[in-house]
CSV table of C-alpha atoms and ligand atoms in Angstrom, one decimal:
chain,number,residue,atom,x,y,z
A,1162,MET,CA,0.0,-0.1,-0.1
A,1163,ALA,CA,1.2,3.6,-0.8
A,1164,LYS,CA,2.6,5.7,2.1
A,1165,LEU,CA,0.2,8.4,2.7
A,1166,ALA,CA,0.9,12.2,3.8
A,1167,PRO,CA,0.3,13.2,7.3
A,1168,VAL,CA,-3.0,14.8,8.1
A,1169,VAL,CA,-4.1,18.0,10.1
A,1170,CYS,CA,-7.4,17.9,11.8
A,1171,LEU,CA,-9.8,20.6,10.9
A,1172,HIS,CA,-12.3,22.1,13.4
A,1173,ASN,CA,-15.1,20.1,11.9
A,1174,GLY,CA,-13.1,16.9,13.1
A,1175,ARG,CA,-12.3,15.9,9.5
A,1176,SER,CA,-8.7,15.3,8.4
A,1177,MET,CA,-7.0,17.2,5.7
A,1178,PRO,CA,-3.7,15.6,4.0
A,1179,ILE,CA,-1.0,18.3,4.5
A,1180,LEU,CA,0.2,17.6,1.0
A,1181,GLY,CA,-2.1,17.8,-2.1
A,1182,LEU,CA,-2.1,18.1,-5.8
A,1183,GLY,CA,-2.8,21.5,-7.4
A,1184,THR,CA,-4.5,21.6,-10.7
A,1185,TYR,CA,-4.6,25.1,-11.9
A,1186,ASN,CA,-3.6,25.4,-15.6
A,1187,ALA,CA,-3.4,21.6,-16.0
A,1188,LYS,CA,-4.4,21.1,-19.5
A,1189,PRO,CA,-7.7,19.1,-20.4
A,1190,ASN,CA,-6.8,15.6,-20.9
A,1191,GLU,CA,-3.7,16.0,-18.7
A,1192,VAL,CA,-5.5,16.6,-15.4
A,1193,ARG,CA,-7.2,13.4,-15.4
A,1194,THR,CA,-4.0,11.5,-15.7
A,1195,ALA,CA,-2.2,13.6,-13.3
A,1196,VAL,CA,-5.0,12.8,-10.6
A,1197,GLU,CA,-5.1,9.3,-11.3
A,1198,THR,CA,-1.3,9.0,-11.0
A,1199,ALA,CA,-1.2,11.0,-7.8
A,1200,ILE,CA,-3.8,8.9,-6.2
A,1201,ASP,CA,-1.9,5.8,-7.3
A,1202,ILE,CA,1.3,7.3,-5.7
A,1203,GLY,CA,-0.6,8.2,-2.4
A,1204,TYR,CA,-2.0,11.8,-2.7
A,1205,ARG,CA,-5.4,11.8,-1.0
A,1206,HIS,CA,-5.9,15.7,-1.3
A,1207,ILE,CA,-6.8,17.5,-4.6
A,1208,ASP,CA,-7.2,21.1,-5.1
A,1209,THR,CA,-9.4,22.4,-8.0
A,1210,ALA,CA,-11.8,25.4,-8.6
A,1211,TYR,CA,-14.6,26.2,-10.7
A,1212,LEU,CA,-12.3,28.7,-12.4
A,1213,TYR,CA,-9.9,26.0,-13.6
A,1214,GLN,CA,-12.6,24.6,-15.8
A,1215,ASN,CA,-11.2,21.0,-14.8
A,1216,GLU,CA,-13.5,19.9,-12.0
A,1217,THR,CA,-15.5,17.5,-14.2
A,1218,GLU,CA,-12.1,15.7,-15.2
A,1219,VAL,CA,-10.7,15.7,-11.7
A,1220,GLY,CA,-14.1,14.1,-10.7
A,1221,GLU,CA,-13.8,11.5,-13.5
A,1222,ALA,CA,-10.2,10.7,-12.3
A,1223,VAL,CA,-11.3,10.1,-8.7
A,1224,ARG,CA,-14.1,8.2,-9.6
A,1225,ASN,CA,-12.0,5.9,-11.8
A,1226,LYS,CA,-9.8,5.4,-8.8
A,1227,ILE,CA,-12.8,4.6,-6.6
A,1228,GLN,CA,-14.2,2.2,-9.1
A,1229,SER,CA,-11.0,0.4,-9.3
A,1230,GLY,CA,-11.1,-0.3,-5.6
A,1231,LEU,CA,-7.9,1.5,-4.7
A,1232,VAL,CA,-9.6,4.1,-2.7
A,1233,SER,CA,-13.2,5.0,-1.2
A,1234,ARG,CA,-14.6,8.2,-1.5
A,1235,GLU,CA,-14.1,8.8,2.2
A,1236,ASP,CA,-10.3,8.4,1.7
A,1237,LEU,CA,-10.1,11.4,-0.3
A,1238,PHE,CA,-10.3,15.1,0.4
A,1239,ILE,CA,-11.5,17.3,-2.5
A,1240,CYS,CA,-11.3,21.1,-2.4
A,1241,THR,CA,-12.7,23.4,-4.8
A,1242,LYS,CA,-13.7,27.1,-5.0
A,1243,LEU,CA,-16.6,29.3,-5.6
A,1244,TRP,CA,-15.7,32.0,-8.2
A,1245,SER,CA,-16.2,35.6,-8.2
A,1246,HIS,CA,-19.0,35.8,-10.7
A,1247,PHE,CA,-21.1,33.7,-8.4
A,1248,TYR,CA,-20.6,36.2,-5.5
A,1249,HIS,CA,-24.1,37.3,-5.4
A,1250,PRO,CA,-26.3,35.8,-2.4
A,1251,ASP,CA,-28.8,34.4,-5.0
A,1252,LYS,CA,-26.1,32.9,-7.2
A,1253,VAL,CA,-24.0,31.1,-4.3
A,1254,ARG,CA,-26.0,28.1,-4.3
A,1255,ARG,CA,-26.0,27.8,-8.0
A,1256,GLY,CA,-22.2,27.9,-7.9
A,1257,VAL,CA,-22.0,25.2,-5.2
A,1258,GLN,CA,-24.4,23.0,-7.2
A,1259,LYS,CA,-22.4,23.6,-10.4
A,1260,SER,CA,-19.1,22.2,-8.7
A,1261,LEU,CA,-21.1,19.4,-7.1
A,1262,GLU,CA,-22.5,18.4,-10.6
A,1263,ASN,CA,-18.9,18.9,-12.2
A,1264,LEU,CA,-17.2,16.9,-9.6
A,1265,ASN,CA,-20.0,14.3,-9.2
A,1266,LEU,CA,-18.7,12.9,-6.1
A,1267,GLY,CA,-21.6,13.1,-3.8
A,1268,TYR,CA,-20.0,15.9,-1.7
A,1269,ILE,CA,-17.4,18.4,-1.4
A,1270,ASP,CA,-14.9,18.2,1.4
A,1271,LEU,CA,-13.8,22.0,1.4
A,1272,MET,CA,-15.3,24.9,-0.5
A,1273,LEU,CA,-13.5,28.2,-0.4
A,1274,LEU,CA,-14.5,31.5,-1.5
A,1275,HIS,CA,-11.6,32.0,-4.1
A,1276,ALA,CA,-10.9,35.8,-3.5
A,1277,PRO,CA,-12.7,38.4,-1.7
A,1278,VAL,CA,-13.9,40.3,-4.7
A,1279,ALA,CA,-17.1,39.8,-6.6
A,1280,MET,CA,-17.6,40.1,-10.4
A,1281,LYS,CA,-20.6,41.0,-12.4
A,1282,TYR,CA,-22.6,37.9,-13.1
A,1283,VAL,CA,-23.5,37.4,-16.9
A,1284,ASP,CA,-23.8,33.5,-17.2
A,1285,ASP,CA,-22.2,30.5,-15.4
A,1286,ASN,CA,-19.5,30.4,-18.2
A,1287,THR,CA,-18.4,33.9,-18.1
A,1288,THR,CA,-15.8,33.8,-15.3
A,1289,MET,CA,-14.1,37.0,-16.4
A,1290,PRO,CA,-17.1,39.5,-17.4
A,1291,GLN,CA,-15.3,42.5,-19.1
A,1292,ASP,CA,-16.4,45.8,-20.8
A,1293,ALA,CA,-15.9,46.8,-24.3
A,1294,THR,CA,-12.4,48.0,-23.4
A,1295,GLY,CA,-11.5,44.8,-21.8
A,1296,LYS,CA,-11.8,45.9,-18.2
A,1297,VAL,CA,-12.8,43.1,-15.9
A,1298,LEU,CA,-16.3,43.9,-14.4
A,1299,VAL,CA,-15.6,43.7,-10.5
A,1300,GLU,CA,-18.0,45.1,-7.8
A,1301,LYS,CA,-16.8,48.1,-5.8
A,1302,HIS,CA,-17.8,46.3,-2.6
A,1303,THR,CA,-18.6,42.6,-1.7
A,1304,ASP,CA,-20.9,41.6,1.1
A,1305,HIS,CA,-18.7,38.8,2.4
A,1306,VAL,CA,-21.1,37.8,5.4
A,1307,ALA,CA,-24.1,37.5,3.1
A,1308,LEU,CA,-21.9,35.1,1.0
A,1309,TRP,CA,-20.9,33.4,3.9
A,1310,LYS,CA,-24.3,32.8,5.1
A,1311,GLU,CA,-25.2,31.0,1.9
A,1312,LEU,CA,-22.3,28.8,2.1
A,1313,GLU,CA,-23.2,27.8,5.7
A,1314,LYS,CA,-26.3,26.5,4.2
A,1315,ALA,CA,-24.6,24.1,2.0
A,1316,VAL,CA,-22.9,22.8,5.1
A,1317,ASP,CA,-26.1,22.4,6.8
A,1318,ASP,CA,-27.5,20.4,3.8
A,1319,ASN,CA,-24.4,18.1,4.1
A,1320,VAL,CA,-23.3,18.7,0.4
A,1321,VAL,CA,-20.2,20.7,1.6
A,1322,LYS,CA,-18.3,19.4,4.7
A,1323,ALA,CA,-16.1,22.4,5.5
A,1324,ILE,CA,-16.0,25.9,4.3
A,1325,GLY,CA,-13.0,28.2,4.0
A,1326,LEU,CA,-11.3,31.4,2.4
A,1327,SER,CA,-8.7,32.2,-0.1
A,1328,ASN,CA,-6.8,35.4,-0.7
A,1329,PHE,CA,-8.8,37.2,2.2
A,1330,THR,CA,-6.9,39.6,4.6
A,1331,PRO,CA,-7.0,39.2,8.4
A,1332,ALA,CA,-9.4,42.3,8.5
A,1333,GLN,CA,-11.8,40.5,6.1
A,1334,ILE,CA,-11.6,37.3,8.0
A,1335,ASP,CA,-12.3,38.9,11.3
A,1336,ASN,CA,-15.4,40.3,9.8
A,1337,ILE,CA,-16.6,36.8,8.8
A,1338,LEU,CA,-15.5,35.3,12.2
A,1339,GLN,CA,-17.7,38.1,14.0
A,1340,HIS,CA,-20.8,37.2,12.1
A,1341,CYS,CA,-20.6,33.4,11.2
A,1342,ARG,CA,-22.4,30.5,12.7
A,1343,ILE,CA,-19.9,28.0,11.0
A,1344,ARG,CA,-16.2,29.2,11.2
A,1345,PRO,CA,-14.0,29.1,8.3
A,1346,ALA,CA,-11.8,25.9,8.5
A,1347,VAL,CA,-9.0,27.0,6.2
A,1348,LEU,CA,-7.2,30.0,4.6
A,1349,GLN,CA,-5.5,29.3,1.2
A,1350,ALA,CA,-2.9,32.0,0.4
A,1351,GLU,CA,0.4,32.3,-1.8
A,1352,GLY,CA,3.1,30.8,0.4
A,1353,HIS,CA,6.7,29.9,-0.2
A,1354,ALA,CA,10.1,30.9,0.5
A,1355,TYR,CA,9.9,34.3,-1.1
A,1356,LEU,CA,6.6,34.9,0.7
A,1357,THR,CA,6.8,33.3,4.2
A,1358,GLN,CA,3.8,35.1,5.5
A,1359,LYS,CA,4.9,34.7,9.3
A,1360,PRO,CA,2.2,37.2,10.5
A,1361,LEU,CA,-0.4,35.5,8.5
A,1362,MET,CA,0.6,32.2,9.9
A,1363,ASP,CA,0.4,33.6,13.4
A,1364,TYR,CA,-2.9,35.0,12.7
A,1365,CYS,CA,-4.3,31.6,11.5
A,1366,ARG,CA,-2.9,29.8,14.5
A,1367,ARG,CA,-4.7,32.3,16.8
A,1368,ASN,CA,-7.9,31.7,14.9
A,1369,SER,CA,-7.8,27.9,14.4
A,1370,LEU,CA,-7.5,28.2,10.7
A,1371,VAL,CA,-5.4,25.7,8.8
A,1372,LEU,CA,-3.2,27.9,6.2
A,1373,VAL,CA,-2.8,26.2,2.9
A,1374,ALA,CA,0.2,27.4,0.6
A,1375,TYR,CA,-0.5,28.0,-3.1
A,1376,ALA,CA,2.4,28.2,-5.4
A,1377,PRO,CA,4.7,26.4,-3.1
A,1378,LEU,CA,7.2,25.9,-5.7
A,1379,GLY,CA,7.2,29.5,-6.9
A,1380,SER,CA,4.8,28.7,-9.6
A,1381,PRO,CA,7.3,28.4,-12.4
A,1382,ARG,CA,6.1,28.7,-16.1
A,1383,VAL,CA,2.3,29.1,-15.0
A,1384,PRO,CA,0.7,32.0,-17.0
A,1385,ARG,CA,-1.1,34.6,-14.8
A,1386,PRO,CA,-4.5,36.0,-16.0
A,1387,PHE,CA,-3.9,39.2,-17.9
A,1388,ARG,CA,-0.1,39.5,-17.4
A,1389,SER,CA,2.1,39.5,-20.5
A,1390,ASP,CA,4.6,36.8,-21.2
A,1391,GLU,CA,7.3,39.6,-21.0
A,1392,GLU,CA,6.2,40.6,-17.4
A,1393,SER,CA,6.0,37.1,-16.3
A,1394,ALA,CA,9.6,36.5,-17.7
A,1395,LYS,CA,10.9,38.9,-15.0
A,1396,GLU,CA,9.7,36.7,-12.1
A,1397,PRO,CA,12.4,35.3,-10.0
A,1398,VAL,CA,12.7,31.6,-10.3
A,1399,LEU,CA,12.6,30.3,-6.7
A,1400,LEU,CA,13.6,26.6,-7.8
A,1401,GLN,CA,16.8,28.1,-9.1
A,1402,GLU,CA,17.7,30.0,-6.1
A,1403,ALA,CA,21.3,29.4,-4.9
A,1404,ILE,CA,20.5,28.4,-1.3
A,1405,VAL,CA,17.8,26.2,-2.3
A,1406,THR,CA,20.0,24.4,-5.0
A,1407,LYS,CA,22.8,24.2,-2.5
A,1408,LEU,CA,20.6,22.5,0.1
A,1409,ALA,CA,19.3,20.2,-2.4
A,1410,ASP,CA,22.8,19.0,-3.0
A,1411,THR,CA,23.4,18.8,0.8
A,1412,TYR,CA,20.4,16.5,1.6
A,1413,LYS,CA,20.3,14.6,-1.8
A,1414,LYS,CA,17.0,15.9,-2.6
A,1415,THR,CA,15.6,18.1,-5.3
A,1416,ALA,CA,15.0,21.9,-5.2
A,1417,ALA,CA,11.3,21.1,-5.1
A,1418,GLN,CA,11.6,18.8,-2.3
A,1419,ILE,CA,13.5,21.3,-0.3
A,1420,LEU,CA,10.9,23.9,-0.8
A,1421,LEU,CA,8.0,21.7,0.0
A,1422,ARG,CA,9.7,20.2,3.3
A,1423,TYR,CA,10.4,23.7,4.3
A,1424,LEU,CA,6.6,24.7,4.2
A,1425,VAL,CA,5.2,21.8,5.9
A,1426,ASP,CA,7.8,22.1,8.6
A,1427,SER,CA,6.6,25.7,9.0
A,1428,GLY,CA,2.9,24.6,9.6
A,1429,TRP,CA,1.7,25.0,5.9
A,1430,VAL,CA,-0.4,22.5,4.1
A,1431,VAL,CA,1.1,22.4,0.4
A,1432,ILE,CA,-0.7,21.9,-3.0
A,1433,PRO,CA,2.2,21.7,-5.6
A,1434,LYS,CA,0.9,21.3,-9.0
A,1435,SER,CA,2.3,19.0,-11.7
A,1436,SER,CA,1.1,17.1,-14.6
A,1437,THR,CA,4.3,15.5,-15.1
A,1438,ALA,CA,4.4,11.9,-13.4
A,1439,ALA,CA,7.8,12.0,-12.3
A,1440,ARG,CA,7.3,15.4,-10.6
A,1441,ILE,CA,4.2,14.3,-9.0
A,1442,ARG,CA,6.1,11.5,-7.5
A,1443,GLU,CA,9.1,13.6,-6.6
A,1444,ASN,CA,6.8,16.1,-4.9
A,1445,PHE,CA,5.3,13.6,-2.6
A,1446,ASP,CA,8.7,12.0,-1.4
A,1447,ILE,CA,9.5,14.6,1.1
A,1448,TRP,CA,9.1,12.5,4.3
A,1449,ASP,CA,12.4,10.9,4.7
A,1450,PHE,CA,14.5,13.9,5.6
A,1451,GLN,CA,14.4,17.1,7.8
A,1452,LEU,CA,16.0,20.4,7.5
A,1453,SER,CA,18.4,21.4,10.2
A,1454,ALA,CA,17.4,24.6,12.3
A,1455,ASP,CA,20.3,26.5,10.5
A,1456,ASP,CA,19.1,25.5,7.2
A,1457,VAL,CA,15.6,26.6,8.0
A,1458,LYS,CA,17.0,29.9,9.1
A,1459,GLN,CA,18.7,30.2,5.6
A,1460,LEU,CA,15.5,29.6,3.9
A,1461,ASP,CA,13.6,32.1,6.1
A,1462,GLY,CA,16.2,34.6,5.0
A,1463,LEU,CA,15.0,34.3,1.3
A,1464,ASN,CA,11.7,36.0,2.2
A,1465,ARG,CA,11.1,39.1,0.4
A,1466,ASP,CA,7.3,39.3,0.5
A,1467,PHE,CA,7.1,38.6,-3.2
A,1468,HIS,CA,3.7,37.6,-4.7
A,1469,TYR,CA,3.6,35.8,-8.0
A,1470,TYR,CA,-0.1,36.1,-8.0
A,1471,LYS,CA,-1.4,39.8,-7.6
A,1472,PHE,CA,-5.1,39.3,-9.1
A,1473,GLU,CA,-4.3,42.9,-10.7
A,1474,PHE,CA,-7.8,42.5,-12.5
A,1475,MET,CA,-9.5,43.0,-9.1
A,1476,GLU,CA,-7.7,46.2,-8.3
A,1477,ALA,CA,-10.6,48.4,-8.9
A,1478,SER,CA,-12.5,47.0,-6.0
A,1479,ASP,CA,-12.3,48.4,-2.5
A,1480,ASP,CA,-12.0,44.7,-1.4
A,1481,TYR,CA,-8.8,44.1,-3.4
A,1482,PRO,CA,-6.6,42.3,-0.9
A,1483,PHE,CA,-3.0,43.0,-2.0
A,1484,LYS,CA,-3.0,46.7,-1.7
B,11,NAP,N1,-6.5,30.2,-4.3
B,11,NAP,C1,-5.8,30.6,-5.3
B,11,NAP,O1,-6.1,31.8,-5.7
B,11,NAP,C2,-4.7,29.9,-6.1
B,11,NAP,C3,-3.8,30.6,-7.0
B,11,NAP,C4,-2.9,29.8,-7.4
B,11,NAP,C5,-2.9,28.7,-7.4
B,11,NAP,N2,-3.7,27.8,-6.6
B,11,NAP,C6,-3.6,26.4,-6.4
B,11,NAP,O2,-2.3,26.0,-6.0
B,11,NAP,C7,-1.7,25.2,-6.9
B,11,NAP,C8,-0.1,25.4,-6.9
B,11,NAP,O3,0.0,26.6,-7.3
B,11,NAP,P1,0.7,26.9,-8.7
B,11,NAP,O4,0.5,26.0,-9.8
B,11,NAP,O5,0.6,28.2,-9.2
B,11,NAP,O6,2.3,26.8,-8.4
B,11,NAP,P2,3.4,25.6,-8.1
B,11,NAP,O7,2.7,24.4,-7.4
B,11,NAP,O8,4.4,26.3,-7.2
B,11,NAP,O9,4.2,25.3,-9.5
B,11,NAP,C9,3.6,24.5,-10.5
B,11,NAP,C10,4.6,24.5,-11.6
B,11,NAP,O10,5.7,24.0,-11.2
B,11,NAP,C11,6.0,22.8,-12.1
B,11,NAP,N3,6.6,21.7,-11.1
B,11,NAP,C12,5.9,20.9,-10.4
B,11,NAP,N4,6.7,20.1,-9.8
B,11,NAP,C13,8.0,20.4,-10.1
B,11,NAP,C14,9.2,20.0,-9.8
B,11,NAP,N5,9.4,18.8,-9.0
B,11,NAP,N6,10.3,20.4,-10.3
B,11,NAP,C15,10.3,21.3,-11.3
B,11,NAP,N7,9.0,22.0,-11.7
B,11,NAP,C16,8.0,21.4,-11.1
B,11,NAP,C17,4.9,22.5,-12.9
B,11,NAP,O11,5.1,22.0,-14.1
B,11,NAP,P3,4.5,20.7,-14.7
B,11,NAP,O12,3.2,20.6,-14.3
B,11,NAP,O13,4.7,20.9,-16.1
B,11,NAP,O14,5.1,19.5,-14.1
B,11,NAP,C18,4.1,23.9,-13.0
B,11,NAP,O15,4.6,24.6,-14.1
B,11,NAP,C19,-2.5,25.5,-8.2
B,11,NAP,O16,-2.3,24.5,-9.1
B,11,NAP,C20,-3.9,25.7,-7.7
B,11,NAP,O17,-4.4,24.2,-7.3
B,11,NAP,C21,-4.7,28.6,-5.8
């Protein structure tokens, strides 16, 4: 039997594996194989989103593995995210229902509000509504509490087991905490050696939120919405950082494995994305070594509060989180 990742317990009593498979920008037809390969290797946590347009394939892959007898539904932790065009109280349930139908796995283990900014609703498929000039139509203000109350109903109906947030600031989370009936279980935020987010980690610990790192490898070669290739080419490449490659030599691991182990030992859950079988395997093989305190300190020193993802297309909203 495959070795599994350790788990963290959410406040609803359910377990979340601390290493999952990311699927953003996984091409159609690739993602099914990637998810099946990952489950064969031992991954039990898959991260998707309505926005990624791959929930259907993720669900098919999971069902294939359940039908093969390798796993049962209860062994798996599936996270998806409600996208911003569904951020209207009368559309939240529709968005939840869409993801449930796409995944077709009976229930969703964790559903996140993807980002704190609402967009105009045109139809289910228009995830980036734009005006004639190409400007994305974001709402000036989003009523997070009203959205949250709708998500709570999905938990009441037992179709979603836990709810959480992504890309929200502590002030925005405080507002939800003050008005919620069901607390957010998870915050998903960008996290890696260039963006260690120590204050955010402290905040999450104080508020019993599990913190999940997206872009844990520094998101190399991943296109950002509405950013030119020239601009993306200027991004620093975390996997090639000299300290990281030196530690990889020292520990006889790869740069990716050093970065992932660093994050899990710092208290993050990680969701590296890969569609390459060898890398899916490599990213899961991080349990047989531990970084020394001095080496952790060296990696801490790489922090430069650098965001690969900036969601610039949401900047016109008062709720834009990365001011
Ligand atoms: N909540 C949010 O707003 C949000 C935002 C961004 C991402 N996410 C989630 O977080 C996941 C991870 O973020 P991400 O995909 O941007 O970044 P990432 O996981 O840091 O990096 C993914 C990139 O690294 C490559 N890669 C994977 N393993 C590698 C290895 N061992 N060696 C070298 N290259 C490797 C992948 O290429 P190949 O696929 O070609 O192997 C892919 O290009 C996403 O997939 C998504 O599920 C959430």
